[in-house]
């Protein structure tokens, strides 16, 4: 049984509708089209009110390259076809994902650049102070909060990692800041993952070299800028494009300096 059939059957089960796949599934027209017709003409046709379909952690599909492009293309097609199809207009699709996955997908077949994006906002200094207190840290002044946020900004994941090491691993804030960009530091897996993605995309390496080295406003190819923003590696300050936080600037400046020869080789192949 292929993935589309399992997916469609699961939706039917959640809607408490008898799947009746033998009667409503046509393998001869292909998996994607059959799945779309099954959803439109059988499942949604029986629903009088809108249906909310929530897909959580869909970036995990990228671990299965034989499935991911077709599945994401299917979701994209539902969005586009809903403009003319009354049944598909009943579908409310909520897709939860990590922004880092965007780079490896064709933007014309992606469901991640349509609809209403709701990004996870950065933590404020008040929220960081509150979280630190919840972790049992005696941060009565804003000094510690300012030191941590000067390194990682309000990045939720990086703040959470820092608080874990400060609270549970006996690390001091000074040690954490000194250790942050080390290849064996507390952020190593987070940083390595971004570095690996950049290394697979020569145009992004070239673009990010400009970002981390820039001392004034720069212009980037809009596609590269969008991909870097989707990776969470840059932020906008008026017309300026900046590394999202000082941790990224320091780490990638070091990495790109160490990898200068390799970068030049990549540039020749690009």
mmCIF file of C-alpha atoms in Angstrom:
data_model
loop_
_atom_site.group_PDB
_atom_site.id
_atom_site.type_symbol
_atom_site.label_atom_id
_atom_site.label_comp_id
_atom_site.label_asym_id
_atom_site.label_seq_id
_atom_site.Cartn_x
_atom_site.Cartn_y
_atom_site.Cartn_z
ATOM 1 C CA UNK A 1 0.000 0.000 0.000
ATOM 2 C CA UNK A 2 1.616 3.315 -1.094
ATOM 3 C CA UNK A 3 1.948 6.435 1.005
ATOM 4 C CA UNK A 4 -0.904 8.371 -0.661
ATOM 5 C CA UNK A 5 -3.327 5.549 0.107
ATOM 6 C CA UNK A 6 -2.235 5.414 3.747
ATOM 7 C CA UNK A 7 -2.476 9.192 4.019
ATOM 8 C CA UNK A 8 -5.965 9.292 2.513
ATOM 9 C CA UNK A 9 -7.135 6.409 4.692
ATOM 10 C CA UNK A 10 -5.876 8.182 7.818
ATOM 11 C CA UNK A 11 -7.789 11.351 6.907
ATOM 12 C CA UNK A 12 -10.957 9.316 6.369
ATOM 13 C CA UNK A 13 -10.496 7.570 9.709
ATOM 14 C CA UNK A 14 -10.027 10.881 11.554
ATOM 15 C CA UNK A 15 -13.201 12.212 9.917
ATOM 16 C CA UNK A 16 -15.031 9.054 10.959
ATOM 17 C CA UNK A 17 -15.882 8.257 7.330
ATOM 18 C CA UNK A 18 -15.788 4.742 5.891
ATOM 19 C CA UNK A 19 -12.710 4.871 3.585
ATOM 20 C CA UNK A 20 -14.237 2.750 0.793
ATOM 21 C CA UNK A 21 -10.922 2.942 -1.043
ATOM 22 C CA UNK A 22 -11.779 0.095 -3.403
ATOM 23 C CA UNK A 23 -14.699 2.097 -4.751
ATOM 24 C CA UNK A 24 -13.120 5.563 -4.792
ATOM 25 C CA UNK A 25 -9.468 5.040 -5.668
ATOM 26 C CA UNK A 26 -8.140 4.762 -9.220
ATOM 27 C CA UNK A 27 -4.506 3.628 -9.408
ATOM 28 C CA UNK A 28 -4.446 4.038 -13.189
ATOM 29 C CA UNK A 29 -4.551 7.841 -13.003
ATOM 30 C CA UNK A 30 -1.619 8.002 -10.574
ATOM 31 C CA UNK A 31 -1.219 8.376 -6.852
ATOM 32 C CA UNK A 32 -1.353 12.192 -6.576
ATOM 33 C CA UNK A 33 -4.369 12.711 -8.810
ATOM 34 C CA UNK A 34 -6.239 9.812 -7.247
ATOM 35 C CA UNK A 35 -5.548 11.188 -3.751
ATOM 36 C CA UNK A 36 -6.764 14.650 -4.750
ATOM 37 C CA UNK A 37 -9.954 13.311 -6.337
ATOM 38 C CA UNK A 38 -10.586 11.089 -3.310
ATOM 39 C CA UNK A 39 -10.284 14.087 -1.006
ATOM 40 C CA UNK A 40 -12.388 16.394 -3.181
ATOM 41 C CA UNK A 41 -15.100 14.113 -4.478
ATOM 42 C CA UNK A 42 -15.497 11.671 -1.619
ATOM 43 C CA UNK A 43 -14.275 12.929 1.763
ATOM 44 C CA UNK A 44 -14.861 16.682 1.600
ATOM 45 C CA UNK A 45 -18.093 16.248 -0.311
ATOM 46 C CA UNK A 46 -19.564 14.603 2.805
ATOM 47 C CA UNK A 47 -18.415 17.410 5.127
ATOM 48 C CA UNK A 48 -20.812 20.281 5.681
ATOM 49 C CA UNK A 49 -18.369 22.411 7.668
ATOM 50 C CA UNK A 50 -14.687 23.265 7.089
ATOM 51 C CA UNK A 51 -12.102 20.579 7.852
ATOM 52 C CA UNK A 52 -8.837 21.530 9.563
ATOM 53 C CA UNK A 53 -5.955 19.228 8.606
ATOM 54 C CA UNK A 54 -2.863 19.826 10.761
ATOM 55 C CA UNK A 55 0.441 18.316 9.639
ATOM 56 C CA UNK A 56 3.119 18.674 12.314
ATOM 57 C CA UNK A 57 6.912 18.430 11.774
ATOM 58 C CA UNK A 58 6.538 17.943 8.030
ATOM 59 C CA UNK A 59 10.242 18.686 7.600
ATOM 60 C CA UNK A 60 10.788 15.061 8.626
ATOM 61 C CA UNK A 61 9.635 14.122 5.115
ATOM 62 C CA UNK A 62 12.974 15.379 3.812
ATOM 63 C CA UNK A 63 14.537 12.268 5.288
ATOM 64 C CA UNK A 64 12.670 10.397 2.525
ATOM 65 C CA UNK A 65 13.632 12.053 -0.785
ATOM 66 C CA UNK A 66 11.651 9.481 -2.752
ATOM 67 C CA UNK A 67 8.448 10.806 -1.143
ATOM 68 C CA UNK A 68 9.016 14.428 -0.132
ATOM 69 C CA UNK A 69 8.841 16.274 -3.499
ATOM 70 C CA UNK A 70 5.662 14.497 -4.575
ATOM 71 C CA UNK A 71 3.975 14.907 -1.192
ATOM 72 C CA UNK A 72 4.752 18.620 -0.936
ATOM 73 C CA UNK A 73 3.695 19.084 -4.542
ATOM 74 C CA UNK A 74 0.386 17.437 -3.625
ATOM 75 C CA UNK A 75 -0.206 19.898 -0.779
ATOM 76 C CA UNK A 76 0.650 22.785 -3.097
ATOM 77 C CA UNK A 77 -1.824 21.532 -5.698
ATOM 78 C CA UNK A 78 -4.662 21.473 -3.142
ATOM 79 C CA UNK A 79 -4.045 25.123 -2.345
ATOM 80 C CA UNK A 80 -4.034 26.137 -6.010
ATOM 81 C CA UNK A 81 -7.005 24.002 -7.033
ATOM 82 C CA UNK A 82 -9.123 25.354 -4.144
ATOM 83 C CA UNK A 83 -9.551 28.574 -6.133
ATOM 84 C CA UNK A 84 -11.951 26.747 -8.462
ATOM 85 C CA UNK A 85 -13.117 23.769 -6.392
ATOM 86 C CA UNK A 86 -15.876 24.340 -3.814
ATOM 87 C CA UNK A 87 -15.134 21.112 -1.949
ATOM 88 C CA UNK A 88 -11.411 21.895 -1.575
ATOM 89 C CA UNK A 89 -12.370 25.317 -0.217
ATOM 90 C CA UNK A 90 -13.632 23.478 2.870
ATOM 91 C CA UNK A 91 -10.073 22.348 3.643
ATOM 92 C CA UNK A 92 -7.998 24.376 6.114
ATOM 93 C CA UNK A 93 -4.429 23.117 5.861
ATOM 94 C CA UNK A 94 -2.026 23.897 8.723
ATOM 95 C CA UNK A 95 1.584 22.906 8.023
ATOM 96 C CA UNK A 96 4.098 23.090 10.897
ATOM 97 C CA UNK A 97 7.733 22.954 9.864
ATOM 98 C CA UNK A 98 11.284 24.095 10.488
ATOM 99 C CA UNK A 99 12.326 26.909 8.178
ATOM 100 C CA UNK A 100 15.613 25.181 7.393
ATOM 101 C CA UNK A 101 13.917 22.689 5.089
ATOM 102 C CA UNK A 102 13.043 25.268 2.465
ATOM 103 C CA UNK A 103 16.432 25.340 0.769
ATOM 104 C CA UNK A 104 16.239 21.875 -0.756
ATOM 105 C CA UNK A 105 12.774 22.259 -2.325
ATOM 106 C CA UNK A 106 11.739 23.741 -5.683
ATOM 107 C CA UNK A 107 9.989 26.988 -4.754
ATOM 108 C CA UNK A 108 7.406 26.445 -7.508
ATOM 109 C CA UNK A 109 6.287 23.155 -5.936
ATOM 110 C CA UNK A 110 6.618 24.188 -2.328
ATOM 111 C CA UNK A 111 3.696 24.557 0.103
ATOM 112 C CA UNK A 112 5.933 26.670 2.351
ATOM 113 C CA UNK A 113 5.748 29.906 0.341
ATOM 114 C CA UNK A 114 1.965 30.146 0.006
ATOM 115 C CA UNK A 115 -0.891 30.877 2.369
ATOM 116 C CA UNK A 116 -0.438 32.814 5.597
ATOM 117 C CA UNK A 117 2.970 32.284 7.247
ATOM 118 C CA UNK A 118 2.971 32.499 11.052
ATOM 119 C CA UNK A 119 6.615 32.590 12.186
ATOM 120 C CA UNK A 120 7.628 31.848 15.741
ATOM 121 C CA UNK A 121 8.594 35.259 17.138
ATOM 122 C CA UNK A 122 11.838 35.880 18.941
ATOM 123 C CA UNK A 123 11.803 36.091 22.721
ATOM 124 C CA UNK A 124 11.851 39.535 24.296
ATOM 125 C CA UNK A 125 14.239 40.421 27.120
ATOM 126 C CA UNK A 126 11.311 40.223 29.543
ATOM 127 C CA UNK A 127 10.489 36.687 28.370
ATOM 128 C CA UNK A 128 14.134 35.587 28.612
ATOM 129 C CA UNK A 129 14.343 36.923 32.165
ATOM 130 C CA UNK A 130 11.110 35.114 33.062
ATOM 131 C CA UNK A 131 12.397 31.830 31.569
ATOM 132 C CA UNK A 132 15.690 32.181 33.431
ATOM 133 C CA UNK A 133 13.809 32.595 36.703
ATOM 134 C CA UNK A 134 11.667 29.544 35.875
ATOM 135 C CA UNK A 135 14.948 27.631 35.466
ATOM 136 C CA UNK A 136 15.971 28.684 38.959
ATOM 137 C CA UNK A 137 18.561 31.252 37.856
ATOM 138 C CA UNK A 138 18.928 34.291 40.060
ATOM 139 C CA UNK A 139 18.899 36.907 37.319
ATOM 140 C CA UNK A 140 17.507 39.836 39.273
ATOM 141 C CA UNK A 141 19.070 42.488 37.031
ATOM 142 C CA UNK A 142 18.997 42.682 33.255
ATOM 143 C CA UNK A 143 22.779 42.316 32.994
ATOM 144 C CA UNK A 144 22.775 38.539 32.418
ATOM 145 C CA UNK A 145 19.822 38.766 30.040
ATOM 146 C CA UNK A 146 21.607 41.417 27.989
ATOM 147 C CA UNK A 147 24.804 39.339 27.848
ATOM 148 C CA UNK A 148 22.988 36.243 26.616
ATOM 149 C CA UNK A 149 20.850 38.135 24.111
ATOM 150 C CA UNK A 150 23.881 39.988 22.769
ATOM 151 C CA UNK A 151 25.126 36.550 21.709
ATOM 152 C CA UNK A 152 21.991 34.759 20.440
ATOM 153 C CA UNK A 153 19.355 37.483 20.247
ATOM 154 C CA UNK A 154 15.915 36.166 21.102
ATOM 155 C CA UNK A 155 16.328 32.898 19.150
ATOM 156 C CA UNK A 156 14.001 30.507 21.066
ATOM 157 C CA UNK A 157 16.034 27.323 20.494
ATOM 158 C CA UNK A 158 19.383 28.933 21.298
ATOM 159 C CA UNK A 159 17.967 30.562 24.434
ATOM 160 C CA UNK A 160 16.562 27.217 25.550
ATOM 161 C CA UNK A 161 19.883 25.411 25.016
ATOM 162 C CA UNK A 162 21.730 28.091 26.967
ATOM 163 C CA UNK A 163 19.335 27.953 29.910
ATOM 164 C CA UNK A 164 19.618 24.166 30.033
ATOM 165 C CA UNK A 165 23.409 24.293 30.329
ATOM 166 C CA UNK A 166 23.309 27.130 32.847
ATOM 167 C CA UNK A 167 20.695 25.408 34.975
ATOM 168 C CA UNK A 168 21.482 21.705 34.656
ATOM 169 C CA UNK A 169 25.152 21.467 33.677
ATOM 170 C CA UNK A 170 26.657 23.932 36.143
ATOM 171 C CA UNK A 171 28.015 26.222 33.442
ATOM 172 C CA UNK A 172 28.543 29.909 34.171
ATOM 173 C CA UNK A 173 27.329 32.531 31.723
ATOM 174 C CA UNK A 174 30.921 33.630 31.076
ATOM 175 C CA UNK A 175 31.949 30.050 30.250
ATOM 176 C CA UNK A 176 28.958 29.642 27.968
ATOM 177 C CA UNK A 177 29.758 32.785 25.987
ATOM 178 C CA UNK A 178 33.427 31.788 25.580
ATOM 179 C CA UNK A 179 32.442 28.243 24.566
ATOM 180 C CA UNK A 180 29.649 29.198 22.183
ATOM 181 C CA UNK A 181 31.412 29.198 18.806
ATOM 182 C CA UNK A 182 33.824 26.353 19.547
ATOM 183 C CA UNK A 183 33.508 23.291 17.303
ATOM 184 C CA UNK A 184 32.890 21.269 20.448
ATOM 185 C CA UNK A 185 30.705 23.920 22.109
ATOM 186 C CA UNK A 186 27.138 23.708 23.319
ATOM 187 C CA UNK A 187 25.736 24.895 19.976
ATOM 188 C CA UNK A 188 27.843 22.548 17.853
ATOM 189 C CA UNK A 189 25.019 20.390 16.465
ATOM 190 C CA UNK A 190 22.876 23.404 15.647
ATOM 191 C CA UNK A 191 25.757 25.162 13.916
ATOM 192 C CA UNK A 192 27.058 22.060 12.144
ATOM 193 C CA UNK A 193 23.628 21.457 10.627
ATOM 194 C CA UNK A 194 23.527 24.961 9.161
ATOM 195 C CA UNK A 195 27.108 24.666 7.979
ATOM 196 C CA UNK A 196 26.334 21.383 6.185
ATOM 197 C CA UNK A 197 23.364 22.973 4.396
ATOM 198 C CA UNK A 198 25.468 25.932 3.284
ATOM 199 C CA UNK A 199 28.209 23.637 1.990
ATOM 200 C CA UNK A 200 25.666 21.898 -0.245
ATOM 201 C CA UNK A 201 24.611 25.235 -1.784
ATOM 202 C CA UNK A 202 27.565 27.122 -3.308
ATOM 203 C CA UNK A 203 25.481 30.203 -4.121
ATOM 204 C CA UNK A 204 24.441 30.460 -0.474
ATOM 205 C CA UNK A 205 28.045 30.137 0.682
ATOM 206 C CA UNK A 206 28.960 33.023 -1.610
ATOM 207 C CA UNK A 207 26.011 35.092 -0.365
ATOM 208 C CA UNK A 208 26.687 34.416 3.306
ATOM 209 C CA UNK A 209 30.348 35.353 2.915
ATOM 210 C CA UNK A 210 29.117 38.813 1.943
ATOM 211 C CA UNK A 211 26.708 38.974 4.889
ATOM 212 C CA UNK A 212 29.151 38.038 7.655
ATOM 213 C CA UNK A 213 31.912 40.220 6.229
ATOM 214 C CA UNK A 214 29.763 43.287 5.468
ATOM 215 C CA UNK A 215 30.277 46.503 7.422
ATOM 216 C CA UNK A 216 27.544 48.362 5.545
ATOM 217 C CA UNK A 217 24.413 47.676 3.481
ATOM 218 C CA UNK A 218 24.737 44.992 0.810
ATOM 219 C CA UNK A 219 22.473 43.657 -1.920
ATOM 220 C CA UNK A 220 21.839 39.957 -2.405
ATOM 221 C CA UNK A 221 20.106 37.940 -5.071
ATOM 222 C CA UNK A 222 16.470 37.858 -3.813
ATOM 223 C CA UNK A 223 16.330 34.060 -4.099
ATOM 224 C CA UNK A 224 19.502 33.640 -2.016
ATOM 225 C CA UNK A 225 18.277 36.210 0.510
ATOM 226 C CA UNK A 226 14.959 34.390 0.839
ATOM 227 C CA UNK A 227 16.685 31.040 1.340
ATOM 228 C CA UNK A 228 19.052 32.454 3.959
ATOM 229 C CA UNK A 229 16.126 34.022 5.767
ATOM 230 C CA UNK A 230 14.243 30.718 5.575
ATOM 231 C CA UNK A 231 17.242 29.009 7.146
ATOM 232 C CA UNK A 232 17.050 31.563 9.944
ATOM 233 C CA UNK A 233 20.582 32.788 9.197
ATOM 234 C CA UNK A 234 19.846 36.440 8.437
ATOM 235 C CA UNK A 235 17.690 39.257 9.733
ATOM 236 C CA UNK A 236 16.669 42.580 8.234
ATOM 237 C CA UNK A 237 17.364 45.915 9.883
ATOM 238 C CA UNK A 238 15.688 48.490 7.667
ATOM 239 C CA UNK A 239 17.574 48.057 4.357
ATOM 240 C CA UNK A 240 20.467 46.166 5.933
ATOM 241 C CA UNK A 241 20.878 42.409 5.788
ATOM 242 C CA UNK A 242 22.623 41.098 8.894
ATOM 243 C CA UNK A 243 23.507 37.722 10.434
ATOM 244 C CA UNK A 244 20.568 36.820 12.660
ATOM 245 C CA UNK A 245 22.709 36.959 15.793
ATOM 246 C CA UNK A 246 26.295 37.528 16.879
ATOM 247 C CA UNK A 247 26.785 33.777 17.380
ATOM 248 C CA UNK A 248 26.168 33.196 13.669
ATOM 249 C CA UNK A 249 28.400 36.074 12.639
ATOM 250 C CA UNK A 250 31.323 34.864 14.744
ATOM 251 C CA UNK A 251 30.966 31.159 13.975
ATOM 252 C CA UNK A 252 30.465 31.430 10.228
ATOM 253 C CA UNK A 253 33.111 34.106 9.860
ATOM 254 C CA UNK A 254 35.517 31.629 11.438
ATOM 255 C CA UNK A 255 34.271 28.715 9.342
ATOM 256 C CA UNK A 256 34.285 30.615 6.071
ATOM 257 C CA UNK A 257 37.794 31.851 6.825
ATOM 258 C CA UNK A 258 39.035 28.307 7.530
ATOM 259 C CA UNK A 259 37.268 27.033 4.425
ATOM 260 C CA UNK A 260 38.462 29.801 2.094
ATOM 261 C CA UNK A 261 40.211 27.437 -0.331
ATOM 262 C CA UNK A 262 37.230 25.098 -0.392
ATOM 263 C CA UNK A 263 34.882 28.030 -0.943
ATOM 264 C CA UNK A 264 36.903 29.203 -3.960
ATOM 265 C CA UNK A 265 36.660 25.697 -5.406
ATOM 266 C CA UNK A 266 32.909 25.695 -4.900
ATOM 267 C CA UNK A 267 32.653 29.086 -6.555
ATOM 268 C CA UNK A 268 34.405 27.800 -9.671
ATOM 269 C CA UNK A 269 31.956 24.905 -9.939
ATOM 270 C CA UNK A 270 28.860 27.071 -9.336
#
